[in-house]
Coordinates of C-alpha atoms and ligand atoms in Angstrom, one line a residue:
Chain R
M1 CA 91.7 103.3 139.4
K2 CA 91.1 106.7 139.9
I3 CA 90.0 107.7 143.9
L4 CA 88.4 110.9 145.0
V5 CA 88.5 112.7 148.2
A6 CA 86.7 115.1 149.7
V7 CA 88.5 117.0 151.9
K8 CA 87.1 119.9 154.3
R9 CA 88.2 122.7 156.3
V10 CA 87.1 123.0 159.7
L11 CA 88.9 124.8 163.4
D12 CA 91.1 122.9 164.0
A13 CA 90.3 120.5 166.8
N14 CA 92.9 121.7 169.1
V15 CA 90.6 125.3 169.1
R16 CA 88.5 126.1 171.6
V17 CA 85.3 126.8 170.6
R18 CA 83.6 130.7 170.9
V19 CA 79.6 131.4 170.6
K20 CA 79.5 134.6 169.4
T21 CA 77.3 136.9 171.7
D22 CA 75.0 137.7 169.0
Q23 CA 74.0 134.0 168.9
S24 CA 74.2 134.1 165.4
N25 CA 76.6 130.6 164.4
V26 CA 80.3 129.9 166.4
D27 CA 83.5 132.5 166.1
L28 CA 86.0 131.4 163.1
S29 CA 87.1 135.1 163.5
G30 CA 91.3 134.6 162.8
A31 CA 90.9 131.1 164.0
R32 CA 93.5 128.3 162.9
M33 CA 91.6 126.1 161.1
S34 CA 93.2 122.6 159.9
M35 CA 91.9 119.5 157.1
N36 CA 88.7 117.7 158.9
P37 CA 91.2 115.2 160.8
F38 CA 89.1 111.8 159.2
D39 CA 89.4 113.7 155.4
E40 CA 93.4 113.2 156.5
I41 CA 92.7 109.3 157.3
A42 CA 90.4 109.8 154.3
L43 CA 93.3 111.3 152.4
E44 CA 96.3 108.7 153.4
E45 CA 95.0 106.1 152.4
A46 CA 94.8 106.3 148.7
V47 CA 98.3 108.3 149.3
R48 CA 98.7 103.9 149.9
L49 CA 97.0 102.8 147.9
K50 CA 98.7 105.2 145.3
E51 CA 101.5 103.9 146.2
K52 CA 101.4 101.0 146.3
G53 CA 100.4 100.5 142.7
V54 CA 96.1 99.8 143.2
A55 CA 95.3 103.5 142.0
S56 CA 96.9 105.4 139.8
E57 CA 95.7 109.1 140.4
V58 CA 94.3 111.0 143.5
L59 CA 91.8 113.8 142.9
V60 CA 90.8 115.9 146.0
V61 CA 88.2 118.2 146.5
S62 CA 86.9 120.7 149.0
C63 CA 83.9 122.7 148.1
G64 CA 83.4 126.1 150.4
T65 CA 85.6 129.5 150.4
T66 CA 88.8 130.4 148.4
A67 CA 90.8 129.9 152.1
C68 CA 90.2 126.0 151.2
Q69 CA 93.0 126.4 148.3
E70 CA 95.0 126.5 151.4
T71 CA 93.4 123.4 152.5
L72 CA 93.6 121.1 148.9
R73 CA 97.5 122.6 148.9
T74 CA 98.3 120.6 151.8
A75 CA 96.2 117.9 150.3
L76 CA 98.4 118.3 147.4
A77 CA 101.4 118.1 149.8
L78 CA 100.6 115.2 152.0
G79 CA 100.8 112.9 147.8
A80 CA 97.3 114.0 146.1
D81 CA 98.2 114.8 142.2
R82 CA 94.7 117.1 141.6
A83 CA 93.3 119.5 143.8
L84 CA 90.0 120.9 142.4
L85 CA 88.1 123.3 144.4
I86 CA 83.8 124.4 144.3
E87 CA 83.8 127.8 145.3
T88 CA 81.5 128.8 146.6
Q89 CA 80.3 131.4 149.7
A90 CA 77.1 129.5 150.4
D91 CA 76.5 128.4 153.7
L92 CA 76.8 124.4 152.3
Q93 CA 74.9 121.7 154.2
P94 CA 75.5 117.8 153.5
L95 CA 72.9 117.6 150.7
A96 CA 74.7 120.3 149.1
V97 CA 77.6 118.6 149.2
A98 CA 77.3 115.0 148.3
K99 CA 75.5 116.8 145.1
L100 CA 78.1 118.9 144.5
L101 CA 80.3 116.1 144.8
K102 CA 78.2 113.7 142.7
A103 CA 78.7 116.1 140.2
V104 CA 82.4 116.1 140.1
A105 CA 82.0 111.9 140.0
D106 CA 80.0 111.8 137.0
R107 CA 82.4 113.9 135.4
E108 CA 85.4 111.8 136.8
Q109 CA 84.4 108.9 137.0
P110 CA 86.3 107.5 140.4
A111 CA 86.4 103.8 141.1
L112 CA 86.5 104.8 144.8
M113 CA 85.2 107.5 146.8
L114 CA 87.0 108.3 149.6
L115 CA 85.3 111.4 152.3
G116 CA 85.8 111.0 155.7
K117 CA 83.2 109.4 157.9
Q118 CA 82.8 113.3 160.0
A119 CA 83.7 116.6 159.6
I120 CA 84.5 117.5 162.5
D121 CA 82.9 121.5 162.5
D122 CA 79.3 120.2 162.2
D123 CA 79.4 116.9 163.4
H124 CA 77.0 116.0 160.8
H125 CA 77.8 112.8 160.2
Q126 CA 76.4 112.2 156.2
V127 CA 77.8 113.4 153.4
G128 CA 79.1 109.8 152.3
Q129 CA 76.3 108.0 153.0
M130 CA 74.7 110.5 150.4
L131 CA 76.9 110.8 147.5
A132 CA 76.5 107.1 147.9
A133 CA 73.0 107.1 147.8
L134 CA 72.9 109.8 144.7
L135 CA 75.4 107.6 142.4
G136 CA 72.8 104.9 143.6
R137 CA 76.4 102.8 144.6
G138 CA 77.7 101.1 147.9
Q139 CA 78.7 102.9 150.9
A140 CA 81.0 101.4 153.7
T141 CA 80.9 103.8 155.7
C142 CA 83.2 104.6 159.9
A143 CA 85.9 101.8 157.9
S144 CA 89.5 100.5 160.5
K145 CA 90.5 98.9 157.3
L146 CA 89.8 98.3 153.5
E147 CA 90.9 97.0 150.5
I148 CA 90.9 96.7 146.8
E149 CA 90.4 93.3 145.2
A150 CA 89.5 91.9 141.6
G151 CA 87.0 94.6 141.6
C152 CA 85.2 95.0 144.9
A153 CA 86.4 96.6 148.3
I154 CA 86.8 94.7 151.3
V155 CA 86.3 97.0 154.2
T156 CA 85.7 96.3 157.6
R157 CA 83.9 99.0 159.8
E158 CA 83.6 100.0 163.3
I159 CA 79.8 99.1 164.1
D160 CA 78.3 99.6 168.1
E161 CA 78.6 96.2 168.4
G162 CA 81.4 95.3 166.9
T163 CA 83.4 95.1 163.2
E164 CA 81.8 93.8 160.6
T165 CA 83.5 93.2 156.9
L166 CA 81.5 94.1 154.0
S167 CA 82.4 93.3 149.9
L168 CA 80.8 96.2 147.8
S169 CA 81.3 96.8 144.1
L170 CA 83.4 99.6 142.6
P171 CA 82.2 102.4 142.0
T172 CA 82.1 102.4 145.5
V173 CA 82.1 105.1 148.9
V174 CA 84.2 104.8 152.0
T175 CA 84.0 107.0 155.0
A176 CA 87.4 107.2 157.0
D177 CA 87.1 106.1 160.7
L178 CA 90.4 107.0 162.8
R179 CA 91.7 103.3 163.1
L180 CA 91.9 102.8 159.5
N181 CA 95.8 104.5 159.2
E182 CA 98.2 107.6 161.0
P183 CA 98.6 110.3 158.3
R184 CA 102.0 111.3 157.5
Y185 CA 102.8 115.3 157.8
A186 CA 103.9 117.1 155.1
T187 CA 107.0 117.2 154.8
L188 CA 108.5 121.5 154.1
P189 CA 110.0 120.0 150.3
N190 CA 106.5 118.9 149.4
L191 CA 105.0 121.8 150.1
M192 CA 106.9 123.5 148.0
K193 CA 105.9 121.1 145.0
A194 CA 102.0 121.0 145.8
K195 CA 102.5 125.0 144.6
K196 CA 103.4 123.8 140.8
K197 CA 100.1 121.0 141.3
P198 CA 97.4 121.6 139.5
L199 CA 94.8 122.7 140.9
V200 CA 90.9 123.9 139.4
V201 CA 88.4 126.0 140.3
F202 CA 84.5 125.8 139.6
T203 CA 81.6 126.9 141.1
P204 CA 78.3 125.1 141.7
A205 CA 76.9 126.8 138.5
D206 CA 79.6 124.8 136.5
L207 CA 78.3 121.7 137.8
D208 CA 74.2 122.9 137.4
V209 CA 74.1 122.0 141.2
D210 CA 71.6 124.1 143.4
V211 CA 73.3 124.0 146.8
T212 CA 70.3 126.7 148.3
P213 CA 69.4 125.7 152.5
R214 CA 67.4 123.4 153.6
L215 CA 68.3 124.0 157.1
K216 CA 67.9 127.0 158.3
T217 CA 70.4 127.8 161.8
L218 CA 68.0 130.5 164.4
Q219 CA 70.3 130.6 167.2
V220 CA 73.9 128.8 168.2
A221 CA 74.0 128.7 171.7
E222 CA 77.0 127.5 174.5
P223 CA 75.3 124.4 176.3
P224 CA 74.4 124.8 180.0
K225 CA 76.9 124.4 181.9
R226 CA 77.6 122.3 185.4
Q227 CA 78.0 123.7 188.3
T228 CA 81.5 123.7 190.0
G229 CA 81.8 120.4 191.5
I230 CA 84.3 119.6 194.8
K231 CA 87.6 117.6 195.0
V232 CA 87.4 115.4 198.2
A233 CA 90.9 114.8 200.0
H234 CA 90.3 111.4 199.9
V235 CA 88.1 107.9 199.1
A236 CA 86.2 107.4 202.2
E237 CA 85.4 111.7 201.5
L238 CA 84.6 110.7 198.1
I239 CA 82.5 108.2 199.5
E240 CA 80.5 110.4 201.8
K241 CA 79.9 112.4 199.8
L242 CA 78.6 110.4 196.2
R243 CA 76.1 108.8 200.0
E244 CA 75.3 112.7 201.0
A245 CA 74.3 112.0 197.4
K246 CA 72.2 110.0 197.2
V247 CA 74.8 108.7 193.9
L248 CA 75.3 105.7 196.1
A249 CA 73.3 103.7 199.1
Chain P
M1 CA 51.8 114.8 162.1
S2 CA 52.3 110.6 161.3
V3 CA 56.1 109.4 162.2
L4 CA 58.1 106.2 161.1
I5 CA 60.6 105.5 163.5
I6 CA 62.9 102.9 161.9
T7 CA 64.8 100.6 164.7
E8 CA 67.5 98.1 164.6
H9 CA 66.6 95.9 168.5
D10 CA 67.1 99.0 170.9
H11 CA 66.6 102.1 172.0
H12 CA 62.0 101.6 171.4
D13 CA 61.4 103.6 174.2
T14 CA 63.9 107.0 173.3
L15 CA 62.2 107.0 169.6
I16 CA 59.1 106.4 171.0
V17 CA 59.2 109.3 173.5
A18 CA 60.8 111.7 170.9
A19 CA 57.9 110.9 168.1
T20 CA 55.5 111.3 170.8
Q21 CA 56.2 115.3 171.1
L22 CA 56.1 115.4 168.2
G23 CA 52.5 114.0 168.9
G24 CA 50.1 111.9 165.6
V25 CA 50.1 109.2 164.7
I26 CA 52.9 106.6 165.7
H27 CA 54.7 103.8 162.9
I28 CA 57.6 101.5 163.9
F29 CA 59.2 99.4 161.4
M30 CA 61.9 97.3 162.9
A31 CA 64.6 96.3 160.1
N32 CA 65.9 93.1 160.3
N33 CA 69.4 93.1 160.9
E34 CA 70.6 91.3 157.9
C35 CA 68.7 93.6 155.0
R36 CA 71.6 95.4 153.4
V37 CA 71.9 99.4 153.9
E38 CA 71.2 100.0 150.2
N39 CA 68.1 97.8 150.2
L40 CA 66.7 99.5 153.3
A41 CA 67.0 102.6 152.4
A42 CA 65.7 102.5 149.4
L43 CA 62.8 100.9 150.8
I44 CA 61.8 103.2 153.2
A45 CA 62.4 105.7 150.7
A46 CA 59.5 104.6 148.7
Q47 CA 57.5 104.3 151.7
A48 CA 57.8 107.4 153.1
T49 CA 56.0 109.7 151.8
A50 CA 52.7 109.0 153.3
Y51 CA 54.6 110.2 157.0
S52 CA 55.8 113.3 157.5
H53 CA 58.9 112.5 160.0
L54 CA 60.8 109.5 159.8
L55 CA 62.7 108.6 162.7
L56 CA 66.0 106.9 163.7
P57 CA 68.7 106.6 166.8
A58 CA 71.8 108.3 166.0
T59 CA 73.4 105.0 166.5
A60 CA 75.9 103.3 164.0
F61 CA 73.0 102.2 162.5
G62 CA 70.5 104.8 162.7
K63 CA 74.0 106.7 161.4
N64 CA 74.8 104.7 158.8
L65 CA 71.1 104.7 157.0
A66 CA 69.8 107.8 158.0
P67 CA 71.6 110.3 155.8
R68 CA 70.7 107.2 152.5
I69 CA 66.7 107.4 152.9
A70 CA 66.8 111.4 152.8
A71 CA 69.1 111.5 149.6
L72 CA 66.9 109.3 147.6
L73 CA 64.1 111.4 149.2
D74 CA 66.4 115.0 148.3
V75 CA 65.7 116.6 152.1
A76 CA 67.9 117.8 154.5
L77 CA 69.2 115.2 157.4
L78 CA 69.2 116.8 161.4
S79 CA 70.9 114.8 163.3
D80 CA 72.1 113.3 166.4
V81 CA 68.9 116.1 167.6
I82 CA 68.4 116.4 171.7
R83 CA 65.6 118.1 172.0
I84 CA 62.7 118.9 170.0
V85 CA 61.5 122.3 170.3
S86 CA 59.2 122.0 167.5
P87 CA 57.2 119.6 164.9
D88 CA 60.4 121.8 162.9
T89 CA 62.2 122.9 164.4
F90 CA 65.6 121.2 166.0
V91 CA 68.6 121.3 168.3
R92 CA 71.8 119.7 168.2
P93 CA 75.2 120.2 169.6
I94 CA 78.1 120.6 166.8
Y95 CA 81.3 121.6 167.6
A96 CA 81.6 118.2 169.9
G97 CA 79.3 119.6 171.7
N98 CA 80.9 122.8 172.2
A99 CA 77.7 124.4 170.9
E100 CA 74.4 124.1 169.8
A101 CA 72.5 125.2 167.2
T102 CA 68.5 125.6 166.8
V103 CA 68.0 124.5 163.3
Q104 CA 64.9 124.4 161.3
S105 CA 64.1 122.3 158.6
M106 CA 62.6 123.9 155.4
D107 CA 61.3 120.3 153.7
P108 CA 58.3 118.7 153.6
I109 CA 59.3 115.2 155.3
K110 CA 61.7 115.6 157.9
V111 CA 64.2 113.0 158.6
I112 CA 65.9 113.0 161.6
T113 CA 67.9 110.9 164.0
V114 CA 67.7 111.1 167.7
R115 CA 70.7 111.2 170.2
P116 CA 68.9 107.8 172.9
S117 CA 70.2 109.4 175.7
A118 CA 68.8 113.2 175.8
F119 CA 65.3 111.7 175.2
E120 CA 66.4 108.7 178.3
R121 CA 65.5 111.4 181.4
T122 CA 62.2 111.6 179.8
T123 CA 61.0 108.4 179.5
S124 CA 62.4 107.6 183.4
T125 CA 59.6 110.2 184.5
T126 CA 56.8 110.0 182.5
S127 CA 55.2 106.2 181.9
A128 CA 56.7 105.2 179.4
P129 CA 55.0 104.7 176.3
S130 CA 56.0 101.5 174.4
I131 CA 55.2 99.8 171.0
T132 CA 51.8 98.2 172.1
S133 CA 50.5 101.1 173.8
S134 CA 47.4 102.3 171.2
T135 CA 49.1 105.3 170.0
T136 CA 52.0 103.3 168.3
T137 CA 51.5 100.7 165.6
A138 CA 54.8 98.4 164.5
I139 CA 54.0 97.6 160.8
T140 CA 55.9 95.4 158.4
F141 CA 57.1 96.6 154.4
S142 CA 57.9 93.3 152.4
S143 CA 61.4 92.4 152.1
P144 CA 62.9 94.7 149.3
P145 CA 64.6 93.3 146.3
D146 CA 68.3 93.3 146.7
L147 CA 70.3 95.6 144.7
G148 CA 73.6 93.9 145.1
L149 CA 76.1 96.2 146.2
S150 CA 77.0 95.6 148.9
T151 CA 77.2 91.8 150.5
L152 CA 78.4 90.8 154.0
V153 CA 81.2 89.0 154.6
R154 CA 81.4 88.4 158.2
R155 CA 81.0 89.8 161.7
E156 CA 82.6 90.1 164.6
P157 CA 80.6 91.7 167.3
T158 CA 82.4 92.2 170.8
P159 CA 81.6 89.0 172.9
R160 CA 78.8 90.0 175.5
S161 CA 79.7 89.9 179.0
N162 CA 76.7 89.7 181.7
R163 CA 77.7 93.6 181.9
P164 CA 74.7 96.2 181.6
D165 CA 75.1 97.6 177.2
L166 CA 77.3 100.4 177.5
S167 CA 74.7 103.2 175.9
T168 CA 71.8 102.2 178.5
A169 CA 74.0 101.5 181.6
K170 CA 73.1 103.7 184.7
I171 CA 76.3 104.0 185.6
V172 CA 79.6 103.4 183.8
V173 CA 83.2 103.2 185.5
A174 CA 85.9 104.7 182.4
G175 CA 89.8 104.0 181.8
G176 CA 92.2 105.7 179.8
R177 CA 95.6 106.2 179.3
G178 CA 96.3 106.5 183.2
L179 CA 96.1 102.7 183.4
A180 CA 98.9 102.2 181.3
S181 CA 99.1 98.8 180.4
A182 CA 95.3 96.7 178.8
D183 CA 96.0 93.9 182.1
H184 CA 96.2 97.5 184.2
Y185 CA 92.4 98.1 183.1
H186 CA 91.0 95.0 183.4
Q187 CA 92.2 94.0 186.6
L188 CA 91.2 98.1 188.2
L189 CA 88.1 98.1 187.1
E190 CA 86.3 94.5 186.2
P191 CA 86.2 95.1 190.3
L192 CA 84.8 98.1 191.0
A193 CA 82.2 97.8 187.4
D194 CA 81.0 94.2 189.5
Q195 CA 81.0 96.1 192.4
L196 CA 78.2 99.0 191.0
N197 CA 77.5 96.8 188.2
A198 CA 78.3 99.4 186.0
A199 CA 79.5 99.3 182.3
L200 CA 82.5 99.3 181.2
G201 CA 83.8 102.3 178.3
A202 CA 87.2 104.1 177.9
T203 CA 89.3 106.6 176.0
R204 CA 90.2 106.6 172.3
A205 CA 93.4 106.8 173.8
A206 CA 92.7 103.3 175.1
V207 CA 91.2 101.7 173.2
D208 CA 94.4 102.5 170.7
A209 CA 96.8 101.2 172.8
G210 CA 94.7 98.0 172.7
F211 CA 93.5 97.8 176.5
V212 CA 89.6 97.2 175.0
S213 CA 87.9 97.2 171.9
N214 CA 86.5 99.7 169.6
A215 CA 82.8 98.6 171.1
F216 CA 83.7 100.5 174.6
Q217 CA 85.9 103.8 173.4
V218 CA 83.2 107.1 174.8
G219 CA 83.0 110.4 173.4
Q220 CA 82.4 112.1 169.5
T221 CA 83.7 109.6 167.9
G222 CA 82.9 106.4 169.8
Q223 CA 79.2 106.4 172.1
I224 CA 78.0 109.2 174.0
V225 CA 76.2 108.0 177.0
A226 CA 74.4 109.9 179.4
P227 CA 74.3 107.4 183.3
D228 CA 73.6 108.4 186.4
L229 CA 77.2 107.9 187.9
Y230 CA 80.2 108.5 185.4
I231 CA 83.5 107.1 187.2
A232 CA 86.4 108.7 185.0
I233 CA 89.6 106.9 185.6
G234 CA 93.3 108.3 184.4
I235 CA 91.0 110.6 181.9
S236 CA 92.5 113.9 181.1
G237 CA 89.5 115.2 179.7
A238 CA 89.9 116.3 175.9
I239 CA 87.0 117.8 174.2
Q240 CA 86.6 114.8 172.1
H241 CA 85.9 113.1 175.5
L242 CA 83.9 115.1 177.2
A243 CA 81.4 115.4 174.5
G244 CA 80.4 112.0 174.5
M245 CA 79.7 111.8 178.2
K246 CA 79.2 115.0 179.8
D247 CA 75.5 115.2 180.5
S248 CA 76.1 111.9 183.2
K249 CA 74.0 113.4 185.8
T250 CA 77.0 112.8 188.2
I251 CA 80.6 113.0 186.7
V252 CA 83.5 111.2 189.8
A253 CA 86.8 111.9 188.6
I254 CA 90.0 109.8 189.7
N255 CA 93.8 111.7 188.7
Q256 CA 96.9 111.8 189.6
D257 CA 97.4 115.8 188.2
P258 CA 95.2 118.2 189.7
E259 CA 95.3 120.6 186.5
A260 CA 93.9 118.0 184.1
P261 CA 90.9 119.5 182.4
I262 CA 88.9 116.9 183.5
F263 CA 88.2 118.1 187.0
D264 CA 86.3 120.7 185.4
I265 CA 83.1 119.1 184.6
A266 CA 83.8 116.3 187.6
D267 CA 81.2 117.1 190.7
Y268 CA 83.3 115.0 192.9
G269 CA 87.3 114.3 191.7
L270 CA 89.8 113.0 193.7
V271 CA 93.7 114.2 192.9
A272 CA 95.4 111.2 193.3
D273 CA 97.5 108.1 192.1
L274 CA 94.4 105.4 191.3
F275 CA 96.3 102.1 191.7
Q276 CA 96.4 103.2 195.0
A277 CA 93.1 104.5 194.7
V278 CA 90.9 102.2 192.6
P279 CA 91.0 99.5 194.5
E280 CA 90.6 101.6 197.8
L281 CA 86.9 102.1 196.8
T282 CA 86.4 98.7 195.3
A283 CA 87.3 98.4 198.6
S284 CA 85.7 100.3 200.4
I285 CA 82.1 99.7 198.4
S286 CA 82.0 95.8 199.4
L287 CA 82.5 96.4 202.2
T288 CA 79.5 98.0 202.5
T289 CA 75.4 97.4 201.4
H290 CA 75.9 96.8 197.4
S291 CA 72.7 98.8 196.8
I292 CA 72.3 101.6 194.8
T293 CA 69.9 103.8 194.3
H294 CA 69.3 105.9 191.1
K295 CA 67.8 109.0 192.1
S296 CA 64.8 109.6 188.5
K297 CA 66.4 112.3 186.8
Ligands
FAD1 C1 88.9 114.3 165.5 C2 89.1 113.5 166.6 C3 87.8 113.0 167.5 C4 88.4 111.8 168.6 N1 87.4 111.2 169.7 C5 87.7 110.8 170.3 C6 86.7 109.3 171.3 O1 85.6 109.4 171.2 N2 87.0 110.0 172.3 C7 88.0 109.9 172.9 O2 88.1 109.3 174.3 N3 88.7 110.8 172.3 C8 89.0 110.9 171.5 N4 90.5 111.3 170.5 C9 90.9 111.4 171.7 C10 91.0 112.9 172.5 O3 91.6 114.2 171.9 C11 92.3 112.5 173.7 O4 93.3 112.8 172.7 C12 92.9 111.1 174.7 O5 91.0 111.1 174.8 C13 92.8 111.1 175.6 O6 92.9 109.8 176.5 P1 92.9 109.8 177.8 O7 92.3 110.4 179.0 O8 92.4 108.1 177.5 O9 94.8 110.1 177.7 P2 95.7 111.5 177.6 O10 94.8 112.7 178.4 O11 97.0 110.7 178.0 O12 95.3 111.2 179.9 C14 95.5 109.9 180.9 C15 95.3 111.0 181.8 O13 95.7 109.9 183.0 C16 96.4 110.9 184.4 N5 97.1 109.0 185.4 C17 98.2 109.1 184.0 N6 99.2 108.2 185.5 C18 98.0 108.5 186.2 C19 97.6 107.3 187.5 N7 98.6 107.2 187.7 N8 96.7 107.6 188.3 C20 96.4 108.8 188.1 N9 95.6 109.4 187.0 C21 96.4 109.2 186.2 C22 97.0 111.6 183.8 O14 97.2 112.7 184.2 C23 96.5 112.3 182.6 O15 95.6 113.3 182.7 C24 89.7 112.4 169.7 C25 90.4 113.0 168.8 C26 90.5 113.2 167.4 C27 91.3 114.3 167.1
AMP2 N1 82.4 121.8 152.6 C1 83.6 120.0 152.1 N2 83.7 120.2 150.9 C2 84.4 118.8 150.6 N3 84.4 117.4 151.3 C3 83.2 118.0 152.4 C4 82.9 118.9 152.7 N4 81.3 118.5 153.9 C5 81.5 117.7 153.9 N5 82.6 116.9 153.0 C6 83.0 115.5 153.6 O1 82.5 114.4 153.5 C7 82.5 113.8 155.2 C8 81.7 113.8 155.6 O2 81.1 115.1 156.1 P1 80.0 115.1 157.3 O3 78.6 114.5 156.7 O4 80.0 117.2 157.1 O5 79.9 115.5 159.0 C9 84.1 115.0 155.9 O6 84.6 113.6 155.8 C10 84.0 114.7 153.8 O7 84.8 113.8 153.1

C-alpha cells in the first residue's frame, strides 16, 4: 500500500508574526520556516504504518517555491521514501493545492492520503476535504486514531461534542490532528541519508493544473490591540475591580 | 442576493445575523447529523447554483463539510470569516489571529464558514432575527443517496454537564498545566465555575495531560470563544491559546509568573499561587451576591 503525505512549508510556530508596513502581507523575510506541525504528524503516522508493514511506500508532496525542497528533505530524513515538489511562484490557494494533489494521486494511485488538518499560516483547514471531493472519495478530518483493516481505514476523529469513529473504504483521505501521535525528530545520520533519496520536481503545467487564484487579498492588517490591563495585588482587589467594571455584580 | 445557511443544531442566530448583513432571501437548511459528509456535500452542491452565498458555521461540522461543497462547485471557500465587508469581500484571521486578511472572492458562488463568536456581538444588540422571521425560510431537501464512501462506527460524545456550553457561555473558567493534575483541575475550577454559572475550558497542555477531554480545548486548534468574562488560571498564554480567547470582553489571568505572556492581554492580572488564589476567589464570590450582570456588548 502506497501512502501520499502532503507537507507545507510554513512560518515556524514559535516565530513572532509581523505584518508588512504596506499591509500587503505578513513579513516572512529571513524568518525561520518549518514543516507545518500537523503535516509532521501526518508524516509520522505514514512512517509508522510503513514500519508496521502495513504500508510499502511513503511519498511526500509539497507545492510551492524551490525552498520547499528543504522541507521535503526533512520529510525524507523522517522516513519518507520519495519526494515530489510541485514548483511554482504562484500564490497557491487551497483549491489549487487540492487539484495539484489530485493530479499526483491520479498518477501514483496511493491507497491512503494523509494531510494535516490545517496549515498554521493561512489556517484554511480545507485542502484534505477538497482533495477527497475532487477524487470522489471519503474523508476523515481531525484524526486522533487511525488503523488499516481489511481494505478500510478506521479513523477516530475529534468533533466539537467529543469523538466519532468512521470506517472508510480505501483509497481515502485522512487529515491529522495533534493527538494522532508524537512525531519523531530527524537525526543527523538520517538527514545525510535523505540527501540520496529521490526528489523530483514538476510544475503545475506538467500536471495540467490551472492554479490561478480565486481569492484576492486586499489587505493584511494587525488585529485590533487590546487596551493594556492592570495588575491587582490580591483577590479582594480583583473582585473590587470586576465590580467597578460591572463584570461581576 | 440569496443565501443558503447550512447548519446542524446550533448557531442559527449568528448565521442569520451574518446572512442578514449580506441581504436578500435567506433559506436555512438543517442537516441531519446522521448524514455522512460525502452524501451531504453532494446534496448541497446539487442545490447550490440557486444561491449567491452558502453560509456554514466554522465548527467541526462546517469545517468538515464546507470545503467539500466548495470543491464540488469548483469555487474557493472563505473559512472562519469574522467580518463581512461587502457581498464579495470578507475579513478572516490568519496566523492564529496574529493578522487579519481582507479577501475578495472572484467566484460566482461564495462559500463561507462564519466564526460564530465574531457575530454573537451583533446578536445581543440587534433584535435577534430567527428562523421564524419573515425573511428566513426553513427548507428541506429530499435525503441524499448513500455514496457508500464512509460509515459511522460509533460516536462518543463528551458527557453533558449542566454547565453552559463552552462555545456560547457568557463566562468561561479555563485551566492550564499550572493546575498540575486532573484532580486539582476539577476540585479548584468546578466550584468557581458553579458560582459563576460558567463553562469550563482548558489549554492543549491541560488536555494532553488528561485533565479534561479535547472538547474543552480553547485555541487555534480547539474552540474559539469570546465570552463576556474569561478567567485564565495557570495558563501561560501561548499564541495558539490566545487565538481562541483573545476576543473575550474581559480577561482575568491568575499565574504565579509575572512574566507570563497571558498578562499582556489580561485586563486584570493577579500574580499569585493559584492553589491559594482560586479557592479564595470562589469563597469571596459565594459570600456575596450570586447574580452576575452581563453588560450588553
Ligand atoms: C500547531 C499547534 C497548535 C496548538 N494549538 C493549541 C490550542 O488550540 N490551544 C492551546 O491551549 N494550546 C495549543 N498549542 C499549545 C501551545 O503552544 C502551548 O503549549 C499551550 O497552550 C500551553 O498550555 P499551558 O498554558 O496550560 O501550559 P504552560 O505553558 O506550561 O503554562 C503553565 C502556566 O502555569 C503557571 N503556573 C504553574 N504553577 C502555578 C501555580 N501554582 N499558580 C499559578 N500559576 C502557575 C506557570 O507559570 C505557567 O505560566 C498548540 C501548539 C501547536 C504547535
Ligand atoms: N502548498 C502545499 N503543499 C503541500 N501540502 C499542502 C499545501 N498547502 C496545504 N497542504 C496540505 O493541506 C493541509 C491543510 O492545509 P490548509 O487547508 O491550507 O489549512 C496541510 O496540513 C497540508 O497537509
